[in-house]
Coordinates of C-alpha atoms in Angstrom, one line a residue:
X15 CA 34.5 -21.3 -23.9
X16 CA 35.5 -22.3 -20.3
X17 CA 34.8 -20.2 -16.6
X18 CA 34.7 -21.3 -13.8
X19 CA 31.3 -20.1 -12.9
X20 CA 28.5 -19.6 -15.3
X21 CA 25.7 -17.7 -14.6
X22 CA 22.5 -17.6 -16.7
X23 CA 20.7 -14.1 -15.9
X24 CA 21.3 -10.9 -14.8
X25 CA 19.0 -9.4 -12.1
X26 CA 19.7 -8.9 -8.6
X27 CA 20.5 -12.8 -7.8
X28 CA 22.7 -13.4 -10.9
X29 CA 24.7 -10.5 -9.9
X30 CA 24.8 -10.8 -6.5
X31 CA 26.9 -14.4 -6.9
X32 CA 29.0 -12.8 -9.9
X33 CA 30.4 -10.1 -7.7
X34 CA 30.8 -12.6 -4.4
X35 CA 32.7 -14.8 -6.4
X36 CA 34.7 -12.7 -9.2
X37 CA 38.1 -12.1 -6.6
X38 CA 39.0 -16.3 -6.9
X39 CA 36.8 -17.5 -10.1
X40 CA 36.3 -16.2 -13.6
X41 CA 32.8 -15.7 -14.3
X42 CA 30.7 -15.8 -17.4
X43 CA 26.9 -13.6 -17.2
X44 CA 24.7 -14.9 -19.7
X45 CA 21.9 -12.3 -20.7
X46 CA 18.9 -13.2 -22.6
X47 CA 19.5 -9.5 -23.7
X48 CA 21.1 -6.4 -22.0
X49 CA 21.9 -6.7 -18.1
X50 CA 18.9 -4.1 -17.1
X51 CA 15.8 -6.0 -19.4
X52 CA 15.0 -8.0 -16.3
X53 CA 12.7 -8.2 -13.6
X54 CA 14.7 -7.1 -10.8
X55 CA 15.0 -3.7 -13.0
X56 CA 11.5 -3.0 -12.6
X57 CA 10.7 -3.5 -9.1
X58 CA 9.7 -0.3 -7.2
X59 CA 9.1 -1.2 -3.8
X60 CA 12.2 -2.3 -1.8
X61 CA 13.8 -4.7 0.6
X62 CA 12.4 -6.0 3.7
X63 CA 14.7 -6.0 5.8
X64 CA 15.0 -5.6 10.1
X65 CA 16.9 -2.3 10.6
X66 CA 15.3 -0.5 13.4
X67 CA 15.5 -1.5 17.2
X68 CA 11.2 -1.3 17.6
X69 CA 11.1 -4.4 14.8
X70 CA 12.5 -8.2 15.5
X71 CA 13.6 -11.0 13.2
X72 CA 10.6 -12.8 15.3
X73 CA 8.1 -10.5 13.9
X74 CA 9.3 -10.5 10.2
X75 CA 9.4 -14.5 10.7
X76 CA 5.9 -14.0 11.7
X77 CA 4.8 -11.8 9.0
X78 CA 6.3 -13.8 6.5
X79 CA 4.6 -17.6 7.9
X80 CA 1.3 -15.7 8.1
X81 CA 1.3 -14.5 4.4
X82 CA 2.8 -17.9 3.6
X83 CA -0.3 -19.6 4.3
X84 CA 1.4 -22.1 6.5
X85 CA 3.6 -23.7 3.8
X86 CA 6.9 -21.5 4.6
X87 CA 9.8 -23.5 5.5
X88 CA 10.3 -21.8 8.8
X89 CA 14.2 -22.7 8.6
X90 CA 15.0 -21.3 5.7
X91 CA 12.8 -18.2 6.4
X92 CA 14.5 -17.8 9.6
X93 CA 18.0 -18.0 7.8
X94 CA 17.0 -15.3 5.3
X95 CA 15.1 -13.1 7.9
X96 CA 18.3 -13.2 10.2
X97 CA 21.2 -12.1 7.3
X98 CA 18.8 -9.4 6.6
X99 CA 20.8 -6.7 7.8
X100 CA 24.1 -7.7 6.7
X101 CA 22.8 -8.1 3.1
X102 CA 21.6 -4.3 3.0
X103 CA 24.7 -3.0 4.3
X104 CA 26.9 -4.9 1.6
X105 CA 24.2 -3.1 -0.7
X106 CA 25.0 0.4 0.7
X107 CA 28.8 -0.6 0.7
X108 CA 28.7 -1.4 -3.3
X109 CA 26.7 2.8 -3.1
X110 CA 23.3 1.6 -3.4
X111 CA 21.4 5.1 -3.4
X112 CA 18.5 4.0 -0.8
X113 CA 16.4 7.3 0.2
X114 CA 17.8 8.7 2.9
X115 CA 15.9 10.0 6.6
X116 CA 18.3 11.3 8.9
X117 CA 15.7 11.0 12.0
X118 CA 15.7 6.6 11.2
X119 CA 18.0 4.6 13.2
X120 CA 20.2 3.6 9.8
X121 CA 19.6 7.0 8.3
X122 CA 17.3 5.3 5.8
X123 CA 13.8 6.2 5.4
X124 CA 11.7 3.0 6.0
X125 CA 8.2 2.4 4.6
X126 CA 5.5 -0.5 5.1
X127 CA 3.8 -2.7 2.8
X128 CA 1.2 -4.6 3.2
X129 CA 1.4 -8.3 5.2
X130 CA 4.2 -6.2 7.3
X131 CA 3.6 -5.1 11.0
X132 CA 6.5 -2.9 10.9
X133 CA 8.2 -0.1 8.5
X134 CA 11.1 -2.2 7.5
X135 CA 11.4 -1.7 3.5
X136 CA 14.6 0.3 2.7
X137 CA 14.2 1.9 -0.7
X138 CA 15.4 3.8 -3.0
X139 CA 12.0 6.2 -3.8
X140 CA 9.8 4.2 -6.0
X141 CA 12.4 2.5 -8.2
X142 CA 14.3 0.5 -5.8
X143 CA 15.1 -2.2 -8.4
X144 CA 16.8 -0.1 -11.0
X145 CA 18.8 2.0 -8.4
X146 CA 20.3 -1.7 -7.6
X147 CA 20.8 -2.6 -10.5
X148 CA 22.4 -0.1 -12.5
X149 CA 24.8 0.4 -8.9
X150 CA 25.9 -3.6 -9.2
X151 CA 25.9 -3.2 -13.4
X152 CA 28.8 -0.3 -13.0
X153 CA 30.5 -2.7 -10.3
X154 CA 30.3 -6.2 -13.0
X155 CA 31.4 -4.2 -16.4
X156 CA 34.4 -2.8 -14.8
X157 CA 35.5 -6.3 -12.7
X158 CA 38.2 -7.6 -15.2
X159 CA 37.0 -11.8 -14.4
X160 CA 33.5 -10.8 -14.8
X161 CA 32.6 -11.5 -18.8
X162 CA 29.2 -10.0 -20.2
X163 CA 27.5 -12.6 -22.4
X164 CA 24.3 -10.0 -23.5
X165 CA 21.9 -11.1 -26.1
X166 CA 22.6 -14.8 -25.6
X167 CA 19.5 -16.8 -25.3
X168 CA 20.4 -20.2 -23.1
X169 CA 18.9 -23.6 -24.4
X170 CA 19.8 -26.7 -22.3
X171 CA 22.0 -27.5 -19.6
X172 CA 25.0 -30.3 -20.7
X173 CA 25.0 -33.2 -18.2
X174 CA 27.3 -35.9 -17.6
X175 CA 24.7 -38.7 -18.7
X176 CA 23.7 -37.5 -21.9
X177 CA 28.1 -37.2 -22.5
X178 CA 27.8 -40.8 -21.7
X179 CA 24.1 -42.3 -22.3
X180 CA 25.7 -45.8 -22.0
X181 CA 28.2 -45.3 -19.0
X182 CA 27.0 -45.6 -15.4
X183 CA 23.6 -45.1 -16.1
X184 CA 22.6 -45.3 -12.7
X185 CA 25.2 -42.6 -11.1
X186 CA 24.6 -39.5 -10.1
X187 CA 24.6 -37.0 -13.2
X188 CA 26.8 -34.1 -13.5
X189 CA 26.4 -30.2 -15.1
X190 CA 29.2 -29.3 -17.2
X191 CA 27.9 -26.0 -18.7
X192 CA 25.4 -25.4 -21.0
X193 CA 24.7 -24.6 -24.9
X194 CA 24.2 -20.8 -25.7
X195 CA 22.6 -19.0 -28.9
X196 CA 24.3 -15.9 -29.7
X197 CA 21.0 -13.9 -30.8
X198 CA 23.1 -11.5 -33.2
X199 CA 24.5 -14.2 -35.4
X200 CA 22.4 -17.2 -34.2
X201 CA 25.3 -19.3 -34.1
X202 CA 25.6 -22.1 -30.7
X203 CA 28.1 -21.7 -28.3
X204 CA 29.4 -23.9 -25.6
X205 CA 29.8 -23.2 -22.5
X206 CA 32.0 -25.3 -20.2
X207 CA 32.3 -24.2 -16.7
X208 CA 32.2 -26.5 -13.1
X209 CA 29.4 -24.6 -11.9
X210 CA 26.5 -23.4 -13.7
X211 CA 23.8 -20.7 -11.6
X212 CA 20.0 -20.7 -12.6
X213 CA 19.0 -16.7 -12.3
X214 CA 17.0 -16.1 -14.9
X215 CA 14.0 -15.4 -13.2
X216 CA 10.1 -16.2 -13.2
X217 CA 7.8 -17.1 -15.7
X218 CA 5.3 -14.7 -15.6
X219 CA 5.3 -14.6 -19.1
X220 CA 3.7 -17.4 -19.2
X221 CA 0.2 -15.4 -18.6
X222 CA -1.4 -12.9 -21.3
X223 CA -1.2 -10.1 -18.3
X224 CA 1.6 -10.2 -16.5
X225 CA 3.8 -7.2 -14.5
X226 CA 6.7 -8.9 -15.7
X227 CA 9.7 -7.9 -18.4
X228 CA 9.5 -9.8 -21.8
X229 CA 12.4 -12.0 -20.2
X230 CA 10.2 -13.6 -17.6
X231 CA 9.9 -17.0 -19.4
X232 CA 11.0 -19.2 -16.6
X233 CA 13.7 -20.4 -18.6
X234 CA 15.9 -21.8 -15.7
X235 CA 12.9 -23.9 -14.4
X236 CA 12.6 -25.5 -17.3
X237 CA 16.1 -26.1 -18.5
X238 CA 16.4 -27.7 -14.3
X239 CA 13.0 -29.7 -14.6
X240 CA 14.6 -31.3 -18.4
X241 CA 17.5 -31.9 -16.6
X242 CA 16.5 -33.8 -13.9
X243 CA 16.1 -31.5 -10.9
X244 CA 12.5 -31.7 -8.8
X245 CA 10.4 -28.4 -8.5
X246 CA 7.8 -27.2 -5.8
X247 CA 4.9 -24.9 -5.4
X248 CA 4.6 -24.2 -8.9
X249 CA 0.6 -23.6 -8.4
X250 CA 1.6 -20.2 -6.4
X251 CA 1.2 -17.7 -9.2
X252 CA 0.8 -14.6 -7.2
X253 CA -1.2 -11.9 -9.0
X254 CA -0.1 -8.5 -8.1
X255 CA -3.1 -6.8 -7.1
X256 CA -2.3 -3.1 -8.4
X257 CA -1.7 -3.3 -12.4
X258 CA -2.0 0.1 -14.3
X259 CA -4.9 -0.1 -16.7
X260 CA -4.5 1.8 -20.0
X261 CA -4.3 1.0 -23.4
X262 CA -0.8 2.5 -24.0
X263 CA 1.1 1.4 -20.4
X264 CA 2.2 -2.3 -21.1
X265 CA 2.1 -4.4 -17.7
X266 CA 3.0 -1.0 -15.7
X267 CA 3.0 -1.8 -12.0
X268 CA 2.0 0.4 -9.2
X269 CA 3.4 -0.7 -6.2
X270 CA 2.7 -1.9 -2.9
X271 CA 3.8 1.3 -1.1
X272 CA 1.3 3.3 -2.4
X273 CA -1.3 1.2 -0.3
X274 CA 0.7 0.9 2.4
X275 CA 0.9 5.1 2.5
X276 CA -2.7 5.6 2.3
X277 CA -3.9 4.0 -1.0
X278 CA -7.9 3.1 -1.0
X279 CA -9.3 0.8 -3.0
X280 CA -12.7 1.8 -4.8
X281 CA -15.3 1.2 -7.3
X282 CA -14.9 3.1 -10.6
X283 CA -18.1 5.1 -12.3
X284 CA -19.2 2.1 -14.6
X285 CA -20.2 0.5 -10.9
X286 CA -23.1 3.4 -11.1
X287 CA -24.7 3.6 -7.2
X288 CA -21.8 2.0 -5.9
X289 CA -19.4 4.9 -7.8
X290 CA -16.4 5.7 -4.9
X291 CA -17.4 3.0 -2.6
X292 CA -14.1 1.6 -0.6
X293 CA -14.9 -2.2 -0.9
X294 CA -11.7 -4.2 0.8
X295 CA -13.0 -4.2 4.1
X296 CA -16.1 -6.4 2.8
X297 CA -13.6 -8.5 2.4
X298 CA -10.7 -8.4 4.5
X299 CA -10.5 -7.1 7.8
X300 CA -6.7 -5.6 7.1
X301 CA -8.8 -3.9 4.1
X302 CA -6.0 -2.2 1.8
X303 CA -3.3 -3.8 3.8
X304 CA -4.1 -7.0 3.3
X305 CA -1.9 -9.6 1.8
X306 CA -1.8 -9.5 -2.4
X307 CA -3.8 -12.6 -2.7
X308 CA -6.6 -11.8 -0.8
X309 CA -6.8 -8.5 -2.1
X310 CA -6.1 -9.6 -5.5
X311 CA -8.8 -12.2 -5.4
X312 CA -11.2 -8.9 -3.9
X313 CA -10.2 -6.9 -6.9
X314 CA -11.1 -10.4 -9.2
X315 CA -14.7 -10.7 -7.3
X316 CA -15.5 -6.9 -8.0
X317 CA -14.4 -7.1 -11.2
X318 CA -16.8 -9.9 -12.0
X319 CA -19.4 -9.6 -10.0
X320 CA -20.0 -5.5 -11.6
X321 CA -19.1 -6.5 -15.2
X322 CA -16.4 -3.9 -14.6
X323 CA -12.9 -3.9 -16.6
X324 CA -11.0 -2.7 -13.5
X325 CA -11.4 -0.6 -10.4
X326 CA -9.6 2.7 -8.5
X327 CA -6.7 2.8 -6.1
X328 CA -7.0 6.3 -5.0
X329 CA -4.3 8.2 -3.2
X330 CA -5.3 11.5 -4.0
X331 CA -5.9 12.9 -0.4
X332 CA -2.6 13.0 0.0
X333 CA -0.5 16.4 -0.1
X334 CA 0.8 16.7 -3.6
X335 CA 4.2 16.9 -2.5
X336 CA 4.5 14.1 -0.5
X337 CA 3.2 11.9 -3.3
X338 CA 5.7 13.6 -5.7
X339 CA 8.6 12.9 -3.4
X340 CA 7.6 9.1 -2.8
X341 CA 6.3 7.9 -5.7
X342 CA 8.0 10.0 -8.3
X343 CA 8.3 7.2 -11.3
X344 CA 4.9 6.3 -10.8
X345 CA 3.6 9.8 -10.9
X346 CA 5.3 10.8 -13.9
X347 CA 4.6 7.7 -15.7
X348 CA 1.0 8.2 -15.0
X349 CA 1.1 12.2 -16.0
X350 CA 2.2 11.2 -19.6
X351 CA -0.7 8.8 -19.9
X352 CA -3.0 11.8 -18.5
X353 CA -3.5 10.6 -14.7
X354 CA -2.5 13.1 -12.3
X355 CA -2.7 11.0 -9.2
X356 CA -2.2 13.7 -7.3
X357 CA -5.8 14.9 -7.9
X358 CA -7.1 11.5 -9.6
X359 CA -7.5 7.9 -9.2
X360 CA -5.1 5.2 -11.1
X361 CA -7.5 2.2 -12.7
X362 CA -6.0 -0.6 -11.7
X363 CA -6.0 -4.5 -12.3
X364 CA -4.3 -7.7 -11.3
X365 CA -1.8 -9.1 -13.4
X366 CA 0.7 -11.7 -12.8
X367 CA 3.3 -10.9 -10.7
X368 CA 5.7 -13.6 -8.7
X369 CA 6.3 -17.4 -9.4
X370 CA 6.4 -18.6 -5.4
X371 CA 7.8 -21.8 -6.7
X372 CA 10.3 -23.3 -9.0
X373 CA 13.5 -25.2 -8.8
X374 CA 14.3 -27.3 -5.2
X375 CA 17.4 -25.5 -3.6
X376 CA 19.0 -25.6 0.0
X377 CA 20.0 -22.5 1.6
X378 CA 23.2 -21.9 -0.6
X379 CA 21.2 -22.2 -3.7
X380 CA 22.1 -26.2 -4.3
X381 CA 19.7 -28.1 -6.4
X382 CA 19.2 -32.0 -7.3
X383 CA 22.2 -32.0 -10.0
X384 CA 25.8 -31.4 -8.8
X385 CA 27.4 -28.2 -10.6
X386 CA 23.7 -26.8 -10.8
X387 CA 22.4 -24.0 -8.7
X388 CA 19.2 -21.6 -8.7
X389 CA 18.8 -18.6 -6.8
X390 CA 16.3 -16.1 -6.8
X391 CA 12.9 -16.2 -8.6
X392 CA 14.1 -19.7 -10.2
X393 CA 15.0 -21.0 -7.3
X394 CA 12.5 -22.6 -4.6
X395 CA 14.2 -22.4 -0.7
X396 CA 10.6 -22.8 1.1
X397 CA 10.9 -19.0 2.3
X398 CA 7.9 -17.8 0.0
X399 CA 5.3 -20.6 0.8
X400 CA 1.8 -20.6 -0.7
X401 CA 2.7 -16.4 -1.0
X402 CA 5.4 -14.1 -0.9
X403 CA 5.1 -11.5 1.2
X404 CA 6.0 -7.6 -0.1
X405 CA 9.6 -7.5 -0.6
X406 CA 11.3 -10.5 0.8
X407 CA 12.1 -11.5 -3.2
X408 CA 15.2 -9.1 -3.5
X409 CA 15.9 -10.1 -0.1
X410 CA 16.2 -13.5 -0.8
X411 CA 18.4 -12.4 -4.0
X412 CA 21.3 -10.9 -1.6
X413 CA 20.9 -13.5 0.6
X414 CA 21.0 -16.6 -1.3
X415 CA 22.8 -15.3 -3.3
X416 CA 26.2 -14.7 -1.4
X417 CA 25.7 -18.0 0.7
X418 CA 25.6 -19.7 -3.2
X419 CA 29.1 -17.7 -3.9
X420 CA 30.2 -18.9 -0.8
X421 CA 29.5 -22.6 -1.3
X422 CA 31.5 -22.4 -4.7
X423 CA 33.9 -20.5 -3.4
X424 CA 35.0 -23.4 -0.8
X425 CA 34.9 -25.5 -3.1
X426 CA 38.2 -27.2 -4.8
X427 CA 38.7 -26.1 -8.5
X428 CA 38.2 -29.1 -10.8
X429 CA 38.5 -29.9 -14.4
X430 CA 35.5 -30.0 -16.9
X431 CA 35.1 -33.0 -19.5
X432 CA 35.4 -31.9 -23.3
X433 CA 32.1 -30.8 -24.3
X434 CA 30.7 -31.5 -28.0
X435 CA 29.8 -28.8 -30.0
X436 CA 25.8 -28.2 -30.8
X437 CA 24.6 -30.4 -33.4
X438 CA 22.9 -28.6 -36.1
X439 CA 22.9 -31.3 -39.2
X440 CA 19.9 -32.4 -39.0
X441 CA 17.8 -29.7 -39.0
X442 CA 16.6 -27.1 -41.9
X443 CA 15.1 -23.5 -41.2
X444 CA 11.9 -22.8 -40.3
X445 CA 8.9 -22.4 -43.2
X446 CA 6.7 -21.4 -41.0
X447 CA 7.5 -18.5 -38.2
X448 CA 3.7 -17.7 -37.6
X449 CA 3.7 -21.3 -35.8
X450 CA 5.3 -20.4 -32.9
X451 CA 3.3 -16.5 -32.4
X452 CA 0.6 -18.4 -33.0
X453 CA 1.0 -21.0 -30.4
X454 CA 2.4 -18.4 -28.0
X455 CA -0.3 -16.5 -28.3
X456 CA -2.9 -19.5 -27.8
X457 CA -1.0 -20.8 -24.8
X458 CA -1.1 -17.4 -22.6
X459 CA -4.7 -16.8 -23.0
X460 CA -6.1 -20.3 -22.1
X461 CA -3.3 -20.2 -18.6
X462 CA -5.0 -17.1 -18.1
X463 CA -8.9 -18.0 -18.8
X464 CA -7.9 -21.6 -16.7
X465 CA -5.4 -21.2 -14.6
X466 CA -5.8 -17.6 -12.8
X467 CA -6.9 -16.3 -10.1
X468 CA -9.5 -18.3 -9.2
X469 CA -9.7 -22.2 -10.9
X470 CA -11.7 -25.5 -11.3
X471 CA -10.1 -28.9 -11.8
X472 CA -12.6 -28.7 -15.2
X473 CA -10.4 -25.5 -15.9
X474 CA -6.9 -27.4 -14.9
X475 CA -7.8 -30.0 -17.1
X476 CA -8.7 -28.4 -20.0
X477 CA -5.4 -26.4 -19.2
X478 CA -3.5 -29.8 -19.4
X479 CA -5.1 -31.3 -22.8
X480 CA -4.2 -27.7 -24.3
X481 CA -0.8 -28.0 -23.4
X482 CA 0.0 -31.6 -24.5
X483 CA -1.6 -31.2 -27.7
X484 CA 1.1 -28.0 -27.6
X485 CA 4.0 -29.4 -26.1
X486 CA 4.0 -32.2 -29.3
X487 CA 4.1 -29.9 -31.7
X488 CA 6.9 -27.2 -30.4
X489 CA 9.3 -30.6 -30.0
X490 CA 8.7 -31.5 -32.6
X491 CA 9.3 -28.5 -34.0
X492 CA 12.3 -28.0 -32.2
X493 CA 13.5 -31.5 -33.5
X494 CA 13.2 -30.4 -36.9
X495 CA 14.0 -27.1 -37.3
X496 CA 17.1 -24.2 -36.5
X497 CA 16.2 -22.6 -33.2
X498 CA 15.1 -19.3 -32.7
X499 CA 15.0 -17.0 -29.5
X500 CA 10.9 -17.2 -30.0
X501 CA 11.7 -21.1 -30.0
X502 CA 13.4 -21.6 -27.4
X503 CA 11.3 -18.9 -25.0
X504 CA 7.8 -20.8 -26.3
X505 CA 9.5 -24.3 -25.6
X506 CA 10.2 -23.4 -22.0
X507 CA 6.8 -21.8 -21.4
X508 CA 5.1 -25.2 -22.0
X509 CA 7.3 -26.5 -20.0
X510 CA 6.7 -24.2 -17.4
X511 CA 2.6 -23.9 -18.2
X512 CA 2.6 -28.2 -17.5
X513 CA 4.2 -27.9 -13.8
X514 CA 2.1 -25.0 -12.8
X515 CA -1.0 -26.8 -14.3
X516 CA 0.2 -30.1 -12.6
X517 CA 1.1 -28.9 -9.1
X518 CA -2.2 -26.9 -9.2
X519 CA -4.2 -30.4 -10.0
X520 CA -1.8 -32.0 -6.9
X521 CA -3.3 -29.7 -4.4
X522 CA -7.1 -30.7 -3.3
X523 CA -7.2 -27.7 -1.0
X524 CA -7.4 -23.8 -1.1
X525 CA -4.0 -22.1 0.1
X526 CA -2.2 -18.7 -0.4
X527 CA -2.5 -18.0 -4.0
X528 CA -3.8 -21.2 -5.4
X529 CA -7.8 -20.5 -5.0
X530 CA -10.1 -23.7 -6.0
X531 CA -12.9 -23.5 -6.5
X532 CA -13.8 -27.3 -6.3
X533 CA -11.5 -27.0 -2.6
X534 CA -12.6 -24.3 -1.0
X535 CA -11.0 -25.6 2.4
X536 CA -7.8 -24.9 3.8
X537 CA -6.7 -28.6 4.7
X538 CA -5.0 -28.9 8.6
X539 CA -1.7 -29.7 7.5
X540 CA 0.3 -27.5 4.5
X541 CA 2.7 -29.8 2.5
X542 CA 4.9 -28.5 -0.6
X543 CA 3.9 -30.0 -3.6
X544 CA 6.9 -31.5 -5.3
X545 CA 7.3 -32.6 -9.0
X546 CA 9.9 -34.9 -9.4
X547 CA 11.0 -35.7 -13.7
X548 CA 10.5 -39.2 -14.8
X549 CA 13.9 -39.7 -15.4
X550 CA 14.9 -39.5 -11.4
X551 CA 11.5 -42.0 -10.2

């Protein structure tokens, strides 16, 4: 099959560039499986964004470097800060339902999370992410040069050098497209297309607790990484602080907002004297409004210090109706599990959340490898740092995404090499399926044991042997047998696990996210760590 323009995921970023570019290029999506399963789907806060004359693109820059930890790139944050505006209002052109408040400036209503000095988060109640989506999904099925690809798993990226192994091995390699598996009928397809956009996400699946869909493998950071591209900041994990805890709500977040309306942290009953006590401030100044990392690391210290299994965020003082109104998902969800947060508590724990890191782009999405882009959560620009600050990721998404439409857009159409089909002679099927849950299952409890919240270069290391001892046996696994969707998910999750582990052991310091306990300093000068594949030293 040949596009012009292949995109691999479809949340907010993948979109974003599909609709941008679907007037002048035919465009393949590729979904992992349908076009909502993603993490853009489930965010509930909003978009940071300036939209009211008392807030200034200098003080969003500002919130955003301090949250950061220094490492920001303060260009590219600048850049994204600055086409704020315009990127919500091509939003509420495509019908975006954002709540409405017909005393704000846009007629939006505008709420605050925490890291933010200003209300400046547009939203759509407490499901921002799904309004978005399913407003940009209506917009993509009906565009007639927009093809859906759903339930088709990607597995490597085709580049000009392993075409041609023997010709010009020292120029620059190409993409071309990329091998597909259709996950109905398993079969391999090939994808030919001049450019190919990384939006598949993070790889917060990576941990055994994680806010994240299912599809959160980091899939495009690996398949850029095996490629040839660099990555950066890969040790920025951030935990999201506010997790629900309960035995039947899988990875269920409670957002942001609800702090920055009034939420309080406090101890839960199993703390005994301590029962009710507020305990951020002990720890932060900005108490509930502090950044996630500082307060998730609070949360962490409480939990461990009491021997508790999680702790209260209580919102419960405020009028029923207001809390109803706001928060409506989070309150129902909540009712059915028997939490009426209207008169009760939510337990609560950290969980991963957001992968700061990944793939090295410029502003319009560009990485290392001609034809290849990343935007979004794949994608590193610099504008997260060492911690991204409450809703700048779906910001980003608009943002990056359009300038990456606009870069192929300018560009000349070109023709495409003829690409060899996927080689499947050699292989047999699988005898052995509980392999691969078993090794899934063994790699996302020792990242999480090792390389969490808080870590030790004794835990990074032991992290490390795990992996390799891993990695061996999924390749060769993958050399010898027909791939699955479990496969090819697990294969990219080592990959992914080995440059978070790696970057981690890079930085001898304490910054943003990355907490060590070995380095509990802050060192005077923040530098990105960069990974760089052995095939490009």
């Amino acid at each position: 099959m040949k596009f012009d323009v292949a995109i691999v995921g479809s949340g907010l970023a993948g979109l974003s560039v599909a609709l941008h570019l679907a007037e002048t290029r035919t465009v393949a999506i590729i979904s992992k499986r349908a076009l909502k399963d993603g993490a853009s789907n489930w965010a509930q806060g909003g978009i940071a964004a300036v939209l009211d004359s008392g807030d200034s693109h200098t003080q969003h820059i500002d919130d955003t470097l301090v949250a950061g930890g220094g490492l920001c790139d303060e260009s590219a944050t600048r850049y994204i800060v600055e086409h704020g505006r315009e990127a919500i209002e091509w939003l509420i052109e495509q019908g975006v339902p954002f709540t409405k408040d017909d005393s704000a400036e846009l007629g939006f209503h505008l709420t605050r999370e925490g890291g933010h000095s200003q209300r400046r988060i547009i939203h759509a109640a407490d499901a921002t992410g799904h309004a978005v989506q399913v407003t940009l999904e209506e917009k993509v099925r009906a565009h007639p040069n927009i093809t859906l690809f759903e339930h088709h798993c990607a597995i490597d990226l085709i580049t000009s050098d392993k075409l041609h192994p023997l010709k010009k091995a020292n120029a620059q390699p190409k993409c071309y497209g990329l091998y597909v598996q259709d996950e109905k009928t398993g079969q391999v397809l090939t994808f030919a297309a001049e450019h190919t956009v990384m939006a598949t996400g993070g790889a917060g699946k990576v941990y055994l607790y994680t806010t994240n869909p299912d599809t959160a493998s980091g899939d495009g950071i690996a398949m850029a990484w095996r490629a040839g591209c660099r990555v950066s900041n890969m040790e920025f994990i951030q935990f999201h602080p506010t997790c629900l805890y309960h035995p039947y709500a899988k990875s269920f977040l409670i957002t942001e907002a609800i702090r920055g309306e009034g939420g309080l942290l406090k101890l839960p009953p199993e703390a005994g004297a301590a029962a009710g006590k507020r305990f951020m401030l002990a720890h932060d100044e900005r108490a509930e409004l502090a950044p996630r990392d500082v307060v998730a690391r609070a949360i962490d210290f409480e939990i461990k210090k009491r021997g508790l299994d999680y702790v209260h965020l209580d919102i419960s003082h405020k009028p029923a109706e207001f809390l109803i109104e706001h928060f409506p998902t989070i309150y129902a969800r909540c009712l059915e599990l028997g939490i009426d947060i209207t008169r009760q508590p939510i337990p609560i724990v950290p969980a991963a959340h957001y992968t700061c890191g990944g793939v090295v782009t410029d502003l319009h999405g560009r990485t290392d490898l001609p034809g290849l882009y990343a935007v979004g959560e794949t994608a590193c620009t610099g504008l997260h740092g060492a911690n991204r600050l409450a809703s700048n990721s779906l910001l980003e998404c608009v943002v990056i995404g359009r300038a990456c439409a606009t870069d192929i857009a300018a560009k000349e159409k070109g023709e495409v090499p003829y690409l060899p089909d996927w080689d499947e002679s050699r292989v047999t099927d699988a005898d052995e399926e509980v392999v691969i849950s078993h090794n899934w299952d063994e790699l996302r409890r020792f990242m999480w044991n090792y390389v969490g919240i808080v870590r030790t270069t004794k835990r990074l290391e032991r992290a490390q042997h795990r992996i390799a001892l891993l990695k061996e046996e999924i390749d060769e696994y993958y050399r010898n047998f027909r791939i699955t969707h479990d496969l090819l998910e697990l294969r990219n999750l080592v990959d992914v696990a080995n440059l978070i582990v790696n970057s981690a052991l890079q930085r001898h310091e304490s910054r943003g996210l990355h907490f060590s306990r070995d380095y509990p300093e802050t060192l005077p000068k923040a530098l990105p760590s960069i990974l760089t594949p052995a095939r490009r030293k």
